[in-house]
Amino acid sequence: MPTDSQLQSALQQVIEPNLGRSLGELKMLAGVRQDGGIAHVTIDLPTPAFPGRDRIAAAVEQAIRGQFPDVSGVDVQFTASVRGKNTGGSIGLRCKNVVAVGSGKGGVGKSTVAASLAFGLKELGCKVGLMDADVYGPSIPHMTGVDREQPMATKIQKPDGSTADRIIPIEVDGLKVMSMGFFLKPDQAVIWRGPLLHRAITQFLADTEWGELDYLIIDLPPGTGDVSLTLSQLLGLAGAIVVCTPQKVALLDAVKAVSMYNQVKIPLLGIVENMTGEIFGRGGAKAKAEELGIPFLGEIPIDASVRIQADAGQIGSLFAADSPVRPQLLHICEQAALEIARQFVEAPALPSLEIL
Ligand code: ADP
């Protein structure tokens, strides 16, 4: 029978299938114990949304059975501790990863994808907030069915004893939602000058009582770079996701969005193709992502249920067990979480400084 440390050293070498690195290198082995011929292994994932638990468990089991034939059973458990940049400290935001969702132009499903990411990550066990920064067309309150709600104000006590005003986000099934739409009349158009927009976005991030979040998903206005610039000045974003539709003309706009994020130094987490199907075609965004060297996070078919649920304020029900797009949406959430986690688990060790 192997000792715990023999098991441990064997498992250090097992390759994690998503990242292609060993469990030892990725520091994912949280516990290894042999008890009465059964190997008990605990793997600590960098996010509950990490994909492919089955494949990881299979790789662990295969390694143990291959090297220690007298082990009679393998029990693999998973825990998860979300890793992140935690960069909002200077504005009082306690969020591990801030993710922006953008597009080159309107109408491609950016808000749908932002809301789906938020609901999906929550479904996968993460603490999530959804901030609608699409100040020109805030559609998140409508999609989540809370457009008649008004956030309440509260006072909080700061560590130094002083008090501050905070806005309490609206909760939808445990998801914290904030939007400029809550403060506008339904048909009110707003003209934002740059400095005012900057101030509004800053206030939304800083003055909302988000609590502790693993992910804050921000639905950006389409195209323009001013909100992105504000965000990149305020926080180190985990990155941006670009949503586009598959046809060539739409891809040109997506390429512009990618170049805008590059300019404002926001890392690109990947591209999502939305409305895949007979009307717009398929695969254009994937090919473009490959060409640009950006991860492709997945595709969402064009499906009436997406529009119907969004119109009915029930976008979260796209994750119901019988929803035709649930698998595709969860896949995108997992791939996005994987790309964020990659930044932490794959970061090369800092070279030791030599003072000359
Ligand atoms: P954007 O934020 O890019 O302007 P929205 O998310 O508001 O786009 O989506 C625009 C419209 O398209 C909405 O009515 C939405 O319900 C619909 N829609 C988005 N994605 C899909 C899809 N995959 N299938 C069908 N309708 C969709």
PDB file of N, CA and C in Angstrom, residues 28-118:
ATOM      1  N   MET A  28      -2.654  22.713  -6.911  1.00  0.00           N
ATOM      2  CA  MET A  28      -4.066  22.339  -6.769  1.00  0.00           C
ATOM      3  C   MET A  28      -4.279  21.174  -5.801  1.00  0.00           C
ATOM      4  N   LEU A  29      -3.189  20.524  -5.380  1.00  0.00           N
ATOM      5  CA  LEU A  29      -3.357  19.368  -4.489  1.00  0.00           C
ATOM      6  C   LEU A  29      -3.537  19.856  -3.060  1.00  0.00           C
ATOM      7  N   ALA A  30      -4.749  19.765  -2.560  1.00  0.00           N
ATOM      8  CA  ALA A  30      -5.005  20.306  -1.215  1.00  0.00           C
ATOM      9  C   ALA A  30      -4.913  19.225  -0.152  1.00  0.00           C
ATOM     10  N   GLY A  31      -5.094  17.971  -0.522  1.00  0.00           N
ATOM     11  CA  GLY A  31      -5.019  16.906   0.479  1.00  0.00           C
ATOM     12  C   GLY A  31      -4.912  15.549  -0.186  1.00  0.00           C
ATOM     13  N   VAL A  32      -4.003  14.704   0.320  1.00  0.00           N
ATOM     14  CA  VAL A  32      -3.833  13.357  -0.218  1.00  0.00           C
ATOM     15  C   VAL A  32      -3.652  12.419   0.980  1.00  0.00           C
ATOM     16  N   ARG A  33      -4.457  11.375   1.034  1.00  0.00           N
ATOM     17  CA  ARG A  33      -4.442  10.504   2.212  1.00  0.00           C
ATOM     18  C   ARG A  33      -4.863   9.109   1.756  1.00  0.00           C
ATOM     19  N   GLN A  34      -4.197   8.096   2.356  1.00  0.00           N
ATOM     20  CA  GLN A  34      -4.599   6.724   2.044  1.00  0.00           C
ATOM     21  C   GLN A  34      -5.137   6.107   3.323  1.00  0.00           C
ATOM     22  N   ASP A  35      -6.303   5.511   3.211  1.00  0.00           N
ATOM     23  CA  ASP A  35      -6.941   4.996   4.414  1.00  0.00           C
ATOM     24  C   ASP A  35      -7.626   3.676   4.059  1.00  0.00           C
ATOM     25  N   GLY A  36      -7.124   2.589   4.617  1.00  0.00           N
ATOM     26  CA  GLY A  36      -7.732   1.262   4.365  1.00  0.00           C
ATOM     27  C   GLY A  36      -7.769   0.920   2.880  1.00  0.00           C
ATOM     28  N   GLY A  37      -6.722   1.302   2.156  1.00  0.00           N
ATOM     29  CA  GLY A  37      -6.659   0.956   0.727  1.00  0.00           C
ATOM     30  C   GLY A  37      -7.407   1.920  -0.182  1.00  0.00           C
ATOM     31  N   ILE A  38      -8.026   2.942   0.405  1.00  0.00           N
ATOM     32  CA  ILE A  38      -8.727   3.936  -0.424  1.00  0.00           C
ATOM     33  C   ILE A  38      -7.885   5.216  -0.436  1.00  0.00           C
ATOM     34  N   ALA A  39      -7.669   5.747  -1.636  1.00  0.00           N
ATOM     35  CA  ALA A  39      -6.946   7.020  -1.748  1.00  0.00           C
ATOM     36  C   ALA A  39      -7.967   8.159  -1.743  1.00  0.00           C
ATOM     37  N   HIS A  40      -7.804   9.070  -0.779  1.00  0.00           N
ATOM     38  CA  HIS A  40      -8.688  10.241  -0.703  1.00  0.00           C
ATOM     39  C   HIS A  40      -7.889  11.457  -1.186  1.00  0.00           C
ATOM     40  N   VAL A  41      -8.386  12.098  -2.235  1.00  0.00           N
ATOM     41  CA  VAL A  41      -7.644  13.216  -2.836  1.00  0.00           C
ATOM     42  C   VAL A  41      -8.550  14.450  -2.847  1.00  0.00           C
ATOM     43  N   THR A  42      -8.027  15.570  -2.383  1.00  0.00           N
ATOM     44  CA  THR A  42      -8.790  16.826  -2.481  1.00  0.00           C
ATOM     45  C   THR A  42      -8.061  17.780  -3.426  1.00  0.00           C
ATOM     46  N   ILE A  43      -8.797  18.238  -4.421  1.00  0.00           N
ATOM     47  CA  ILE A  43      -8.230  19.170  -5.411  1.00  0.00           C
ATOM     48  C   ILE A  43      -8.844  20.536  -5.165  1.00  0.00           C
ATOM     49  N   ASP A  44      -7.985  21.544  -4.999  1.00  0.00           N
ATOM     50  CA  ASP A  44      -8.493  22.902  -4.796  1.00  0.00           C
ATOM     51  C   ASP A  44      -8.439  23.652  -6.130  1.00  0.00           C
ATOM     52  N   LEU A  45      -9.615  23.993  -6.653  1.00  0.00           N
ATOM     53  CA  LEU A  45      -9.691  24.671  -7.954  1.00  0.00           C
ATOM     54  C   LEU A  45      -9.597  26.187  -7.762  1.00  0.00           C
ATOM     55  N   PRO A  46      -9.105  26.907  -8.788  1.00  0.00           N
ATOM     56  CA  PRO A  46      -8.982  28.364  -8.635  1.00  0.00           C
ATOM     57  C   PRO A  46     -10.310  29.109  -8.808  1.00  0.00           C
ATOM     58  N   THR A  47     -11.387  28.406  -9.069  1.00  0.00           N
ATOM     59  CA  THR A  47     -12.737  28.979  -9.142  1.00  0.00           C
ATOM     60  C   THR A  47     -13.735  27.822  -9.149  1.00  0.00           C
ATOM     61  N   PRO A  48     -14.908  28.006  -8.516  1.00  0.00           N
ATOM     62  CA  PRO A  48     -15.917  26.948  -8.596  1.00  0.00           C
ATOM     63  C   PRO A  48     -16.388  26.732 -10.035  1.00  0.00           C
ATOM     64  N   ALA A  49     -16.158  27.727 -10.895  1.00  0.00           N
ATOM     65  CA  ALA A  49     -16.596  27.618 -12.286  1.00  0.00           C
ATOM     66  C   ALA A  49     -15.563  26.913 -13.164  1.00  0.00           C
ATOM     67  N   PHE A  50     -14.528  26.347 -12.567  1.00  0.00           N
ATOM     68  CA  PHE A  50     -13.473  25.670 -13.337  1.00  0.00           C
ATOM     69  C   PHE A  50     -14.081  24.477 -14.080  1.00  0.00           C
ATOM     70  N   PRO A  51     -13.787  24.355 -15.393  1.00  0.00           N
ATOM     71  CA  PRO A  51     -14.431  23.271 -16.142  1.00  0.00           C
ATOM     72  C   PRO A  51     -13.790  21.897 -15.915  1.00  0.00           C
ATOM     73  N   GLY A  52     -14.553  20.866 -16.255  1.00  0.00           N
ATOM     74  CA  GLY A  52     -14.013  19.516 -16.404  1.00  0.00           C
ATOM     75  C   GLY A  52     -13.599  18.799 -15.138  1.00  0.00           C
ATOM     76  N   ARG A  53     -14.392  18.875 -14.064  1.00  0.00           N
ATOM     77  CA  ARG A  53     -14.030  18.142 -12.843  1.00  0.00           C
ATOM     78  C   ARG A  53     -13.903  16.644 -13.128  1.00  0.00           C
ATOM     79  N   ASP A  54     -14.785  16.125 -13.988  1.00  0.00           N
ATOM     80  CA  ASP A  54     -14.755  14.687 -14.287  1.00  0.00           C
ATOM     81  C   ASP A  54     -13.422  14.287 -14.889  1.00  0.00           C
ATOM     82  N   ARG A  55     -12.956  15.131 -15.796  1.00  0.00           N
ATOM     83  CA  ARG A  55     -11.692  14.789 -16.472  1.00  0.00           C
ATOM     84  C   ARG A  55     -10.511  14.854 -15.509  1.00  0.00           C
ATOM     85  N   ILE A  56     -10.564  15.813 -14.581  1.00  0.00           N
ATOM     86  CA  ILE A  56      -9.477  15.913 -13.591  1.00  0.00           C
ATOM     87  C   ILE A  56      -9.513  14.669 -12.697  1.00  0.00           C
ATOM     88  N   ALA A  57     -10.723  14.308 -12.235  1.00  0.00           N
ATOM     89  CA  ALA A  57     -10.850  13.135 -11.357  1.00  0.00           C
ATOM     90  C   ALA A  57     -10.368  11.887 -12.085  1.00  0.00           C
ATOM     91  N   ALA A  58     -10.701  11.784 -13.395  1.00  0.00           N
ATOM     92  CA  ALA A  58     -10.293  10.601 -14.160  1.00  0.00           C
ATOM     93  C   ALA A  58      -8.769  10.529 -14.267  1.00  0.00           C
ATOM     94  N   ALA A  59      -8.125  11.695 -14.481  1.00  0.00           N
ATOM     95  CA  ALA A  59      -6.662  11.701 -14.607  1.00  0.00           C
ATOM     96  C   ALA A  59      -6.018  11.286 -13.282  1.00  0.00           C
ATOM     97  N   VAL A  60      -6.595  11.740 -12.168  1.00  0.00           N
ATOM     98  CA  VAL A  60      -6.071  11.388 -10.840  1.00  0.00           C
ATOM     99  C   VAL A  60      -6.229   9.878 -10.615  1.00  0.00           C
ATOM    100  N   GLU A  61      -7.403   9.387 -10.933  1.00  0.00           N
ATOM    101  CA  GLU A  61      -7.682   7.967 -10.699  1.00  0.00           C
ATOM    102  C   GLU A  61      -6.769   7.087 -11.552  1.00  0.00           C
ATOM    103  N   GLN A  62      -6.597   7.501 -12.808  1.00  0.00           N
ATOM    104  CA  GLN A  62      -5.763   6.719 -13.712  1.00  0.00           C
ATOM    105  C   GLN A  62      -4.326   6.657 -13.197  1.00  0.00           C
ATOM    106  N   ALA A  63      -3.822   7.783 -12.714  1.00  0.00           N
ATOM    107  CA  ALA A  63      -2.438   7.810 -12.215  1.00  0.00           C
ATOM    108  C   ALA A  63      -2.298   6.888 -11.004  1.00  0.00           C
ATOM    109  N   ILE A  64      -3.275   6.924 -10.112  1.00  0.00           N
ATOM    110  CA  ILE A  64      -3.173   6.096  -8.907  1.00  0.00           C
ATOM    111  C   ILE A  64      -3.278   4.617  -9.258  1.00  0.00           C
ATOM    112  N   ARG A  65      -4.258   4.293 -10.079  1.00  0.00           N
ATOM    113  CA  ARG A  65      -4.447   2.871 -10.423  1.00  0.00           C
ATOM    114  C   ARG A  65      -3.254   2.332 -11.204  1.00  0.00           C
ATOM    115  N   GLY A  66      -2.673   3.176 -12.069  1.00  0.00           N
ATOM    116  CA  GLY A  66      -1.521   2.751 -12.860  1.00  0.00           C
ATOM    117  C   GLY A  66      -0.297   2.489 -11.992  1.00  0.00           C
ATOM    118  N   GLN A  67      -0.078   3.316 -10.990  1.00  0.00           N
ATOM    119  CA  GLN A  67       1.155   3.208 -10.202  1.00  0.00           C
ATOM    120  C   GLN A  67       1.001   2.396  -8.933  1.00  0.00           C
ATOM    121  N   PHE A  68      -0.199   2.317  -8.401  1.00  0.00           N
ATOM    122  CA  PHE A  68      -0.408   1.597  -7.133  1.00  0.00           C
ATOM    123  C   PHE A  68      -1.586   0.632  -7.297  1.00  0.00           C
ATOM    124  N   PRO A  69      -1.330  -0.527  -7.946  1.00  0.00           N
ATOM    125  CA  PRO A  69      -2.450  -1.433  -8.262  1.00  0.00           C
ATOM    126  C   PRO A  69      -3.166  -1.974  -7.021  1.00  0.00           C
ATOM    127  N   ASP A  70      -2.505  -1.943  -5.855  1.00  0.00           N
ATOM    128  CA  ASP A  70      -3.197  -2.488  -4.681  1.00  0.00           C
ATOM    129  C   ASP A  70      -4.141  -1.485  -4.009  1.00  0.00           C
ATOM    130  N   VAL A  71      -4.194  -0.246  -4.523  1.00  0.00           N
ATOM    131  CA  VAL A  71      -5.193   0.705  -3.992  1.00  0.00           C
ATOM    132  C   VAL A  71      -6.565   0.271  -4.522  1.00  0.00           C
ATOM    133  N   SER A  72      -7.519   0.078  -3.610  1.00  0.00           N
ATOM    134  CA  SER A  72      -8.795  -0.504  -4.064  1.00  0.00           C
ATOM    135  C   SER A  72      -9.831   0.544  -4.484  1.00  0.00           C
ATOM    136  N   GLY A  73      -9.648   1.789  -4.047  1.00  0.00           N
ATOM    137  CA  GLY A  73     -10.634   2.803  -4.435  1.00  0.00           C
ATOM    138  C   GLY A  73     -10.020   4.189  -4.437  1.00  0.00           C
ATOM    139  N   VAL A  74     -10.559   5.059  -5.276  1.00  0.00           N
ATOM    140  CA  VAL A  74     -10.057   6.437  -5.339  1.00  0.00           C
ATOM    141  C   VAL A  74     -11.248   7.378  -5.141  1.00  0.00           C
ATOM    142  N   ASP A  75     -11.086   8.277  -4.179  1.00  0.00           N
ATOM    143  CA  ASP A  75     -12.175   9.216  -3.891  1.00  0.00           C
ATOM    144  C   ASP A  75     -11.630  10.627  -4.104  1.00  0.00           C
ATOM    145  N   VAL A  76     -12.182  11.325  -5.112  1.00  0.00           N
ATOM    146  CA  VAL A  76     -11.672  12.674  -5.420  1.00  0.00           C
ATOM    147  C   VAL A  76     -12.731  13.709  -5.018  1.00  0.00           C
ATOM    148  N   GLN A  77     -12.335  14.647  -4.173  1.00  0.00           N
ATOM    149  CA  GLN A  77     -13.231  15.730  -3.759  1.00  0.00           C
ATOM    150  C   GLN A  77     -12.680  17.054  -4.311  1.00  0.00           C
ATOM    151  N   PHE A  78     -13.574  18.005  -4.515  1.00  0.00           N
ATOM    152  CA  PHE A  78     -13.118  19.311  -5.010  1.00  0.00           C
ATOM    153  C   PHE A  78     -13.501  20.418  -4.036  1.00  0.00           C
ATOM    154  N   THR A  79     -12.584  21.349  -3.852  1.00  0.00           N
ATOM    155  CA  THR A  79     -12.895  22.593  -3.164  1.00  0.00           C
ATOM    156  C   THR A  79     -12.521  23.699  -4.156  1.00  0.00           C
ATOM    157  N   ALA A  80     -12.888  24.919  -3.859  1.00  0.00           N
ATOM    158  CA  ALA A  80     -12.500  26.004  -4.766  1.00  0.00           C
ATOM    159  C   ALA A  80     -12.268  27.267  -3.969  1.00  0.00           C
ATOM    160  N   SER A  81     -11.177  27.938  -4.255  1.00  0.00           N
ATOM    161  CA  SER A  81     -10.973  29.259  -3.670  1.00  0.00           C
ATOM    162  C   SER A  81     -10.676  30.197  -4.834  1.00  0.00           C
ATOM    163  N   VAL A  82     -11.568  31.171  -5.022  1.00  0.00           N
ATOM    164  CA  VAL A  82     -11.440  32.035  -6.197  1.00  0.00           C
ATOM    165  C   VAL A  82     -10.200  32.914  -6.054  1.00  0.00           C
ATOM    166  N   ARG A  83      -9.395  32.869  -7.095  1.00  0.00           N
ATOM    167  CA  ARG A  83      -8.222  33.755  -7.095  1.00  0.00           C
ATOM    168  C   ARG A  83      -8.526  34.966  -7.956  1.00  0.00           C
ATOM    169  N   GLY A  84      -7.870  36.045  -7.667  1.00  0.00           N
ATOM    170  CA  GLY A  84      -8.154  37.243  -8.453  1.00  0.00           C
ATOM    171  C   GLY A  84      -7.175  38.346  -8.154  1.00  0.00           C
ATOM    172  N   LYS A  85      -7.346  39.450  -8.894  1.00  0.00           N
ATOM    173  CA  LYS A  85      -6.412  40.570  -8.748  1.00  0.00           C
ATOM    174  C   LYS A  85      -6.767  41.449  -7.560  1.00  0.00           C
ATOM    175  N   ASN A  86      -8.027  41.398  -7.098  1.00  0.00           N
ATOM    176  CA  ASN A  86      -8.445  42.207  -5.941  1.00  0.00           C
ATOM    177  C   ASN A  86      -8.029  43.656  -6.070  1.00  0.00           C
ATOM    178  N   THR A  87      -8.285  44.249  -7.231  1.00  0.00           N
ATOM    179  CA  THR A  87      -7.690  45.557  -7.480  1.00  0.00           C
ATOM    180  C   THR A  87      -8.563  46.751  -7.117  1.00  0.00           C
ATOM    181  N   GLY A  88      -9.787  46.505  -6.630  1.00  0.00           N
ATOM    182  CA  GLY A  88     -10.684  47.646  -6.392  1.00  0.00           C
ATOM    183  C   GLY A  88     -10.474  48.345  -5.062  1.00  0.00           C
ATOM    184  N   GLY A  89      -9.472  47.911  -4.310  1.00  0.00           N
ATOM    185  CA  GLY A  89      -9.265  48.417  -2.945  1.00  0.00           C
ATOM    186  C   GLY A  89      -9.272  49.929  -2.830  1.00  0.00           C
ATOM    187  N   SER A  90      -8.656  50.607  -3.808  1.00  0.00           N
ATOM    188  CA  SER A  90      -8.513  52.055  -3.683  1.00  0.00           C
ATOM    189  C   SER A  90      -9.872  52.762  -3.748  1.00  0.00           C
ATOM    190  N   ILE A  91     -10.880  52.109  -4.352  1.00  0.00           N
ATOM    191  CA  ILE A  91     -12.218  52.730  -4.366  1.00  0.00           C
ATOM    192  C   ILE A  91     -13.181  51.943  -3.471  1.00  0.00           C
ATOM    193  N   GLY A  92     -12.641  51.102  -2.611  1.00  0.00           N
ATOM    194  CA  GLY A  92     -13.479  50.398  -1.632  1.00  0.00           C
ATOM    195  C   GLY A  92     -14.260  49.225  -2.200  1.00  0.00           C
ATOM    196  N   LEU A  93     -13.894  48.782  -3.403  1.00  0.00           N
ATOM    197  CA  LEU A  93     -14.595  47.652  -4.015  1.00  0.00           C
ATOM    198  C   LEU A  93     -13.907  46.363  -3.588  1.00  0.00           C
ATOM    199  N   ARG A  94     -14.686  45.430  -3.016  1.00  0.00           N
ATOM    200  CA  ARG A  94     -14.095  44.164  -2.585  1.00  0.00           C
ATOM    201  C   ARG A  94     -14.486  43.063  -3.570  1.00  0.00           C
ATOM    202  N   CYS A  95     -13.829  43.083  -4.699  1.00  0.00           N
ATOM    203  CA  CYS A  95     -14.161  42.123  -5.749  1.00  0.00           C
ATOM    204  C   CYS A  95     -12.878  41.509  -6.282  1.00  0.00           C
ATOM    205  N   LYS A  96     -12.883  40.182  -6.408  1.00  0.00           N
ATOM    206  CA  LYS A  96     -11.651  39.527  -6.844  1.00  0.00           C
ATOM    207  C   LYS A  96     -11.371  39.744  -8.328  1.00  0.00           C
ATOM    208  N   ASN A  97     -12.419  39.701  -9.147  1.00  0.00           N
ATOM    209  CA  ASN A  97     -12.215  39.825 -10.596  1.00  0.00           C
ATOM    210  C   ASN A  97     -13.291  40.696 -11.226  1.00  0.00           C
ATOM    211  N   VAL A  98     -12.878  41.782 -11.846  1.00  0.00           N
ATOM    212  CA  VAL A  98     -13.834  42.635 -12.550  1.00  0.00           C
ATOM    213  C   VAL A  98     -13.712  42.337 -14.049  1.00  0.00           C
ATOM    214  N   VAL A  99     -14.829  41.982 -14.659  1.00  0.00           N
ATOM    215  CA  VAL A  99     -14.825  41.568 -16.062  1.00  0.00           C
ATOM    216  C   VAL A  99     -15.734  42.493 -16.861  1.00  0.00           C
ATOM    217  N   ALA A 100     -15.211  43.083 -17.927  1.00  0.00           N
ATOM    218  CA  ALA A 100     -16.024  43.965 -18.771  1.00  0.00           C
ATOM    219  C   ALA A 100     -16.501  43.193 -19.994  1.00  0.00           C
ATOM    220  N   VAL A 101     -17.750  43.424 -20.383  1.00  0.00           N
ATOM    221  CA  VAL A 101     -18.268  42.785 -21.590  1.00  0.00           C
ATOM    222  C   VAL A 101     -18.587  43.891 -22.593  1.00  0.00           C
ATOM    223  N   GLY A 102     -17.958  43.821 -23.752  1.00  0.00           N
ATOM    224  CA  GLY A 102     -18.130  44.888 -24.734  1.00  0.00           C
ATOM    225  C   GLY A 102     -18.422  44.338 -26.111  1.00  0.00           C
ATOM    226  N   SER A 103     -18.694  45.262 -27.036  1.00  0.00           N
ATOM    227  CA  SER A 103     -18.908  44.858 -28.427  1.00  0.00           C
ATOM    228  C   SER A 103     -18.550  46.039 -29.300  1.00  0.00           C
ATOM    229  N   GLY A 104     -18.323  45.764 -30.585  1.00  0.00           N
ATOM    230  CA  GLY A 104     -17.983  46.845 -31.502  1.00  0.00           C
ATOM    231  C   GLY A 104     -19.184  47.702 -31.818  1.00  0.00           C
ATOM    232  N   LYS A 105     -20.384  47.086 -31.776  1.00  0.00           N
ATOM    233  CA  LYS A 105     -21.594  47.857 -32.091  1.00  0.00           C
ATOM    234  C   LYS A 105     -22.767  47.300 -31.292  1.00  0.00           C
ATOM    235  N   GLY A 106     -23.878  48.031 -31.316  1.00  0.00           N
ATOM    236  CA  GLY A 106     -25.035  47.615 -30.533  1.00  0.00           C
ATOM    237  C   GLY A 106     -25.816  46.499 -31.205  1.00  0.00           C
ATOM    238  N   GLY A 107     -26.652  45.853 -30.443  1.00  0.00           N
ATOM    239  CA  GLY A 107     -27.579  44.880 -30.998  1.00  0.00           C
ATOM    240  C   GLY A 107     -27.031  43.489 -31.235  1.00  0.00           C
ATOM    241  N   VAL A 108     -25.781  43.236 -30.832  1.00  0.00           N
ATOM    242  CA  VAL A 108     -25.196  41.913 -31.094  1.00  0.00           C
ATOM    243  C   VAL A 108     -25.424  40.937 -29.938  1.00  0.00           C
ATOM    244  N   GLY A 109     -26.008  41.436 -28.834  1.00  0.00           N
ATOM    245  CA  GLY A 109     -26.278  40.552 -27.699  1.00  0.00           C
ATOM    246  C   GLY A 109     -25.296  40.735 -26.552  1.00  0.00           C
ATOM    247  N   LYS A 110     -24.669  41.899 -26.502  1.00  0.00           N
ATOM    248  CA  LYS A 110     -23.689  42.168 -25.434  1.00  0.00           C
ATOM    249  C   LYS A 110     -24.336  42.087 -24.053  1.00  0.00           C
ATOM    250  N   SER A 111     -25.492  42.752 -23.892  1.00  0.00           N
ATOM    251  CA  SER A 111     -26.154  42.728 -22.579  1.00  0.00           C
ATOM    252  C   SER A 111     -26.641  41.316 -22.252  1.00  0.00           C
ATOM    253  N   THR A 112     -27.105  40.608 -23.256  1.00  0.00           N
ATOM    254  CA  THR A 112     -27.543  39.222 -23.052  1.00  0.00           C
ATOM    255  C   THR A 112     -26.378  38.384 -22.536  1.00  0.00           C
ATOM    256  N   VAL A 113     -25.208  38.560 -23.146  1.00  0.00           N
ATOM    257  CA  VAL A 113     -24.045  37.776 -22.725  1.00  0.00           C
ATOM    258  C   VAL A 113     -23.580  38.210 -21.330  1.00  0.00           C
ATOM    259  N   ALA A 114     -23.588  39.526 -21.072  1.00  0.00           N
ATOM    260  CA  ALA A 114     -23.162  39.997 -19.742  1.00  0.00           C
ATOM    261  C   ALA A 114     -24.068  39.399 -18.664  1.00  0.00           C
ATOM    262  N   ALA A 115     -25.389  39.471 -18.893  1.00  0.00           N
ATOM    263  CA  ALA A 115     -26.329  38.932 -17.898  1.00  0.00           C
ATOM    264  C   ALA A 115     -26.158  37.420 -17.778  1.00  0.00           C
ATOM    265  N   SER A 116     -25.931  36.751 -18.903  1.00  0.00           N
ATOM    266  CA  SER A 116     -25.765  35.296 -18.865  1.00  0.00           C
ATOM    267  C   SER A 116     -24.507  34.907 -18.110  1.00  0.00           C
ATOM    268  N   LEU A 117     -23.437  35.668 -18.307  1.00  0.00           N
ATOM    269  CA  LEU A 117     -22.201  35.381 -17.572  1.00  0.00           C
ATOM    270  C   LEU A 117     -22.455  35.504 -16.075  1.00  0.00           C
ATOM    271  N   ALA A 118     -23.178  36.560 -15.696  1.00  0.00           N
ATOM    272  CA  ALA A 118     -23.424  36.799 -14.276  1.00  0.00           C
ATOM    273  C   ALA A 118     -24.282  35.675 -13.686  1.00  0.00           C
TER     274      ALA A 118
END
